[in-house]
PDB file of C-alpha atoms in Angstrom:
ATOM      1  CA  UNK A 725      -0.008  -0.045  -0.020  1.00 71.00           C
ATOM      2  CA  UNK A 726       0.995   3.656  -0.414  1.00 86.00           C
ATOM      3  CA  UNK A 727       2.360   6.073   2.162  1.00 95.00           C
ATOM      4  CA  UNK A 728      -0.876   7.987   1.966  1.00 96.00           C
ATOM      5  CA  UNK A 729      -2.969   4.772   2.655  1.00 96.00           C
ATOM      6  CA  UNK A 730      -0.710   4.077   5.621  1.00 96.00           C
ATOM      7  CA  UNK A 731      -1.099   7.633   6.915  1.00 97.00           C
ATOM      8  CA  UNK A 732      -4.861   7.355   6.196  1.00 97.00           C
ATOM      9  CA  UNK A 733      -5.164   4.156   8.357  1.00 97.00           C
ATOM     10  CA  UNK A 734      -3.183   5.729  11.096  1.00 97.00           C
ATOM     11  CA  UNK A 735      -5.326   8.951  11.139  1.00 98.00           C
ATOM     12  CA  UNK A 736      -8.635   6.903  10.787  1.00 97.00           C
ATOM     13  CA  UNK A 737      -7.689   4.833  13.775  1.00 97.00           C
ATOM     14  CA  UNK A 738      -6.870   7.925  15.761  1.00 97.00           C
ATOM     15  CA  UNK A 739     -10.150   9.555  14.836  1.00 97.00           C
ATOM     16  CA  UNK A 740     -12.621   6.670  14.822  1.00 96.00           C
ATOM     17  CA  UNK A 741     -10.887   4.343  17.121  1.00 95.00           C
ATOM     18  CA  UNK A 742      -9.467   0.771  16.657  1.00 96.00           C
ATOM     19  CA  UNK A 743     -12.823  -1.040  17.244  1.00 94.00           C
ATOM     20  CA  UNK A 744     -14.586   0.852  14.529  1.00 93.00           C
ATOM     21  CA  UNK A 745     -11.800   0.462  11.992  1.00 96.00           C
ATOM     22  CA  UNK A 746     -11.213  -3.225  12.881  1.00 96.00           C
ATOM     23  CA  UNK A 747     -15.027  -3.879  12.211  1.00 95.00           C
ATOM     24  CA  UNK A 748     -14.887  -1.957   8.892  1.00 93.00           C
ATOM     25  CA  UNK A 749     -11.772  -3.762   7.856  1.00 94.00           C
ATOM     26  CA  UNK A 750     -13.291  -7.182   8.729  1.00 96.00           C
ATOM     27  CA  UNK A 751     -16.374  -6.322   6.514  1.00 96.00           C
ATOM     28  CA  UNK A 752     -14.301  -5.267   3.584  1.00 95.00           C
ATOM     29  CA  UNK A 753     -14.602  -7.361   0.478  1.00 97.00           C
ATOM     30  CA  UNK A 754     -12.961  -7.591  -3.011  1.00 97.00           C
ATOM     31  CA  UNK A 755     -16.053  -5.540  -4.323  1.00 98.00           C
ATOM     32  CA  UNK A 756     -15.611  -2.605  -2.041  1.00 97.00           C
ATOM     33  CA  UNK A 757     -11.876  -2.682  -1.728  1.00 96.00           C
ATOM     34  CA  UNK A 758     -11.352   0.064  -4.391  1.00 96.00           C
ATOM     35  CA  UNK A 759     -13.743   2.311  -2.486  1.00 96.00           C
ATOM     36  CA  UNK A 760     -12.234   1.555   0.872  1.00 95.00           C
ATOM     37  CA  UNK A 761      -8.730   2.386  -0.610  1.00 96.00           C
ATOM     38  CA  UNK A 762     -10.088   5.607  -2.122  1.00 97.00           C
ATOM     39  CA  UNK A 763     -11.617   6.855   1.244  1.00 96.00           C
ATOM     40  CA  UNK A 764      -8.638   5.702   3.214  1.00 97.00           C
ATOM     41  CA  UNK A 765      -6.143   7.598   0.987  1.00 97.00           C
ATOM     42  CA  UNK A 766      -8.278  10.560   0.088  1.00 97.00           C
ATOM     43  CA  UNK A 767     -10.473  11.252   3.164  1.00 97.00           C
ATOM     44  CA  UNK A 768      -8.223  10.049   5.817  1.00 97.00           C
ATOM     45  CA  UNK A 769      -4.700  10.130   4.207  1.00 97.00           C
ATOM     46  CA  UNK A 770      -5.170  13.626   2.793  1.00 97.00           C
ATOM     47  CA  UNK A 771      -7.976  15.619   4.241  1.00 97.00           C
ATOM     48  CA  UNK A 772      -8.133  14.332   7.759  1.00 97.00           C
ATOM     49  CA  UNK A 773      -4.258  14.110   7.925  1.00 97.00           C
ATOM     50  CA  UNK A 774      -3.676  17.649   7.021  1.00 97.00           C
ATOM     51  CA  UNK A 775      -2.393  19.947   9.879  1.00 96.00           C
ATOM     52  CA  UNK A 776      -3.906  23.090   8.324  1.00 97.00           C
ATOM     53  CA  UNK A 777      -6.916  22.994  10.587  1.00 98.00           C
ATOM     54  CA  UNK A 778      -7.416  21.158  13.945  1.00 98.00           C
ATOM     55  CA  UNK A 779      -9.292  17.815  14.135  1.00 98.00           C
ATOM     56  CA  UNK A 780     -11.859  19.660  16.264  1.00 98.00           C
ATOM     57  CA  UNK A 781     -12.550  22.033  13.448  1.00 98.00           C
ATOM     58  CA  UNK A 782     -12.580  19.068  11.001  1.00 98.00           C
ATOM     59  CA  UNK A 783     -15.040  17.206  13.207  1.00 98.00           C
ATOM     60  CA  UNK A 784     -17.276  20.189  13.392  1.00 98.00           C
ATOM     61  CA  UNK A 785     -17.086  20.740   9.571  1.00 98.00           C
ATOM     62  CA  UNK A 786     -17.816  17.169   8.854  1.00 98.00           C
ATOM     63  CA  UNK A 787     -20.868  17.055  11.086  1.00 98.00           C
ATOM     64  CA  UNK A 788     -22.253  20.274   9.527  1.00 98.00           C
ATOM     65  CA  UNK A 789     -21.689  18.996   6.042  1.00 98.00           C
ATOM     66  CA  UNK A 790     -23.272  15.597   6.747  1.00 98.00           C
ATOM     67  CA  UNK A 791     -26.348  17.261   8.312  1.00 98.00           C
ATOM     68  CA  UNK A 792     -26.687  19.961   5.671  1.00 98.00           C
ATOM     69  CA  UNK A 793     -26.508  17.467   2.784  1.00 98.00           C
ATOM     70  CA  UNK A 794     -28.852  15.123   4.601  1.00 98.00           C
ATOM     71  CA  UNK A 795     -26.267  12.321   4.904  1.00 98.00           C
ATOM     72  CA  UNK A 796     -27.467  11.252   8.311  1.00 98.00           C
ATOM     73  CA  UNK A 797     -26.166   7.673   8.313  1.00 98.00           C
ATOM     74  CA  UNK A 798     -22.636   8.817   9.143  1.00 97.00           C
ATOM     75  CA  UNK A 799     -23.553  11.350  11.800  1.00 98.00           C
ATOM     76  CA  UNK A 800     -23.466   8.770  14.716  1.00 98.00           C
ATOM     77  CA  UNK A 801     -19.973   7.738  13.605  1.00 97.00           C
ATOM     78  CA  UNK A 802     -18.657  11.237  13.694  1.00 98.00           C
ATOM     79  CA  UNK A 803     -20.435  12.037  17.006  1.00 98.00           C
ATOM     80  CA  UNK A 804     -18.572   9.044  18.494  1.00 97.00           C
ATOM     81  CA  UNK A 805     -15.316  10.499  17.009  1.00 98.00           C
ATOM     82  CA  UNK A 806     -15.809  13.752  18.895  1.00 98.00           C
ATOM     83  CA  UNK A 807     -14.427  11.969  21.914  1.00 97.00           C
ATOM     84  CA  UNK A 808     -11.097  11.781  20.146  1.00 97.00           C
ATOM     85  CA  UNK A 809     -11.265  15.009  18.075  1.00 98.00           C
ATOM     86  CA  UNK A 810     -12.039  17.314  21.011  1.00 98.00           C
ATOM     87  CA  UNK A 811     -15.305  18.692  19.620  1.00 98.00           C
ATOM     88  CA  UNK A 812     -17.488  19.170  22.615  1.00 98.00           C
ATOM     89  CA  UNK A 813     -21.207  18.787  22.868  1.00 98.00           C
ATOM     90  CA  UNK A 814     -21.610  22.494  22.895  1.00 98.00           C
ATOM     91  CA  UNK A 815     -19.450  22.676  19.642  1.00 98.00           C
ATOM     92  CA  UNK A 816     -21.792  20.151  18.081  1.00 98.00           C
ATOM     93  CA  UNK A 817     -24.950  22.133  19.094  1.00 98.00           C
ATOM     94  CA  UNK A 818     -23.435  25.255  17.523  1.00 98.00           C
ATOM     95  CA  UNK A 819     -22.748  23.275  14.376  1.00 98.00           C
ATOM     96  CA  UNK A 820     -26.350  22.117  14.092  1.00 98.00           C
ATOM     97  CA  UNK A 821     -27.600  25.621  14.843  1.00 98.00           C
ATOM     98  CA  UNK A 822     -25.709  26.739  11.867  1.00 98.00           C
ATOM     99  CA  UNK A 823     -27.187  23.955   9.797  1.00 98.00           C
ATOM    100  CA  UNK A 824     -30.620  25.044  10.868  1.00 98.00           C
ATOM    101  CA  UNK A 825     -30.046  28.602   9.587  1.00 98.00           C
ATOM    102  CA  UNK A 826     -28.156  27.782   6.397  1.00 98.00           C
ATOM    103  CA  UNK A 827     -29.480  24.513   5.343  1.00 98.00           C
ATOM    104  CA  UNK A 828     -32.825  23.956   7.073  1.00 98.00           C
ATOM    105  CA  UNK A 829     -34.496  23.254  10.487  1.00 98.00           C
ATOM    106  CA  UNK A 830     -35.570  19.647   9.634  1.00 98.00           C
ATOM    107  CA  UNK A 831     -32.092  18.658   8.722  1.00 98.00           C
ATOM    108  CA  UNK A 832     -30.686  20.117  11.943  1.00 98.00           C
ATOM    109  CA  UNK A 833     -33.490  18.615  13.900  1.00 98.00           C
ATOM    110  CA  UNK A 834     -32.755  15.127  12.561  1.00 98.00           C
ATOM    111  CA  UNK A 835     -29.041  15.585  13.232  1.00 98.00           C
ATOM    112  CA  UNK A 836     -29.696  16.609  16.905  1.00 98.00           C
ATOM    113  CA  UNK A 837     -31.927  13.602  17.405  1.00 98.00           C
ATOM    114  CA  UNK A 838     -29.210  11.349  16.186  1.00 98.00           C
ATOM    115  CA  UNK A 839     -26.550  13.159  18.227  1.00 98.00           C
ATOM    116  CA  UNK A 840     -28.708  12.851  21.420  1.00 98.00           C
ATOM    117  CA  UNK A 841     -29.075   9.066  20.764  1.00 98.00           C
ATOM    118  CA  UNK A 842     -25.382   8.716  20.106  1.00 98.00           C
ATOM    119  CA  UNK A 843     -24.281  10.665  23.165  1.00 98.00           C
ATOM    120  CA  UNK A 844     -26.672   8.507  25.332  1.00 97.00           C
ATOM    121  CA  UNK A 845     -25.193   5.286  23.879  1.00 97.00           C
ATOM    122  CA  UNK A 846     -21.658   6.686  24.418  1.00 95.00           C
ATOM    123  CA  UNK A 847     -22.441   7.213  28.176  1.00 95.00           C
ATOM    124  CA  UNK A 848     -23.412   3.633  28.675  1.00 93.00           C
ATOM    125  CA  UNK A 849     -20.708   1.763  26.554  1.00 82.00           C
ATOM    126  CA  UNK A 850     -16.984   2.096  26.095  1.00 60.00           C
ATOM    127  CA  UNK A 851     -16.591   1.608  22.309  1.00 51.00           C
TER     128      UNK A 851
END
């Protein structure tokens, strides 16, 4: 694998945690290998590995973009990542308030619902 792939896996593990990455790697097949390589090198090895902005800021941007574009499926994963990126619950609420104003109240409302559920799960488990 490439240096960018190796850096991507390192960053991905730091942000999402070993348990999440291990589950994703175990589920990987020949079919989705090209996609998994793309996101590991591009998203994690390039974007998330850059030191131009902090991981806290990246976390906040990612949550805002996911909510604003209606890509709700990944919001819980990125809420869990805030435990490693340093984005606080208050930061996340600020993010979703921006989403409400600039992308729509229903999107922000659904993102907040998912965040509340995920924070409650985080308080009762250690994953």
